[in-house]
GROMACS .gro file of C-alpha atoms in nm:
model
   67
    1MET     CA    1  -1.173  -1.639   0.196
    2ALA     CA    2  -1.048  -1.326   0.030
    3LYS     CA    3  -0.746  -1.338  -0.195
    4THR     CA    4  -0.456  -1.096  -0.213
    5GLU     CA    5  -0.582  -0.955  -0.544
    6ASP     CA    6  -0.906  -0.852  -0.374
    7PHE     CA    7  -0.714  -0.647  -0.120
    8LYS     CA    8  -0.493  -0.481  -0.382
    9ALA     CA    9  -0.801  -0.344  -0.557
   10LYS     CA   10  -0.931  -0.172  -0.241
   11THR     CA   11  -0.846   0.176  -0.116
   12ASP     CA   12  -0.664   0.242   0.210
   13ASP     CA   13  -0.988   0.342   0.381
   14GLN     CA   14  -1.165   0.028   0.266
   15LEU     CA   15  -0.877  -0.186   0.393
   16ALA     CA   16  -0.882  -0.014   0.731
   17GLU     CA   17  -1.258  -0.062   0.760
   18GLN     CA   18  -1.238  -0.430   0.665
   19LEU     CA   19  -0.950  -0.481   0.908
   20GLY     CA   20  -1.166  -0.344   1.190
   21GLU     CA   21  -1.451  -0.575   1.095
   22LEU     CA   22  -1.221  -0.878   1.083
   23LYS     CA   23  -1.066  -0.795   1.419
   24ARG     CA   24  -1.415  -0.769   1.569
   25GLU     CA   25  -1.506  -1.104   1.415
   26ALA     CA   26  -1.187  -1.264   1.549
   27PHE     CA   27  -1.273  -1.132   1.895
   28ASN     CA   28  -1.621  -1.283   1.874
   29LEU     CA   29  -1.486  -1.614   1.745
   30ARG     CA   30  -1.246  -1.636   2.040
   31PHE     CA   31  -1.537  -1.590   2.279
   32GLN     CA   32  -1.742  -1.852   2.097
   33ALA     CA   33  -1.452  -2.095   2.115
   34ALA     CA   34  -1.407  -2.031   2.487
   35THR     CA   35  -1.775  -2.092   2.562
   36GLY     CA   36  -1.801  -2.395   2.333
   37GLN     CA   37  -2.041  -2.228   2.090
   38LEU     CA   38  -1.806  -2.218   1.791
   39GLU     CA   39  -1.972  -2.387   1.493
   40LYS     CA   40  -1.702  -2.356   1.230
   41ALA     CA   41  -1.352  -2.376   1.376
   42SER     CA   42  -1.187  -2.323   1.037
   43ARG     CA   43  -1.329  -1.969   1.026
   44VAL     CA   44  -1.078  -1.865   1.296
   45LYS     CA   45  -0.790  -1.955   1.067
   46GLU     CA   46  -0.950  -1.778   0.768
   47VAL     CA   47  -1.003  -1.458   0.965
   48ARG     CA   48  -0.647  -1.458   1.101
   49ARG     CA   49  -0.503  -1.503   0.754
   50SER     CA   50  -0.723  -1.231   0.607
   51ILE     CA   51  -0.606  -0.993   0.880
   52ALA     CA   52  -0.246  -1.080   0.797
   53ARG     CA   53  -0.308  -1.021   0.425
   54ILE     CA   54  -0.457  -0.678   0.490
   55LYS     CA   55  -0.171  -0.578   0.721
   56THR     CA   56   0.081  -0.695   0.461
   57GLN     CA   57  -0.092  -0.490   0.192
   58GLN     CA   58  -0.095  -0.182   0.417
   59THR     CA   59   0.276  -0.226   0.491
   60GLU     CA   60   0.361  -0.261   0.121
   61ARG     CA   61   0.168   0.056   0.041
   62SER     CA   62   0.331   0.255   0.319
   63ARG     CA   63   0.677   0.143   0.210
   64SER     CA   64   0.615   0.231  -0.153
   65ALA     CA   65   0.478   0.571  -0.049
   66ALA     CA   66   0.787   0.640   0.162
   67LYS     CA   67   1.019   0.597  -0.136
   0.00000   0.00000   0.00000
């Protein structure tokens, strides 16, 4: 699982790209869970939290840029 410091070191474009990848993974994990093919249920929680961390970082950057 990625830490907040990892996200702070990335550029805005890198964060947006990683957010897209994580959203795609979350979508796939939901389908796997629905069909009973999910191997690692804890991955769903990790992906959701990583998405939240990226969105938080993007919000902080946009707020500091607006000042």
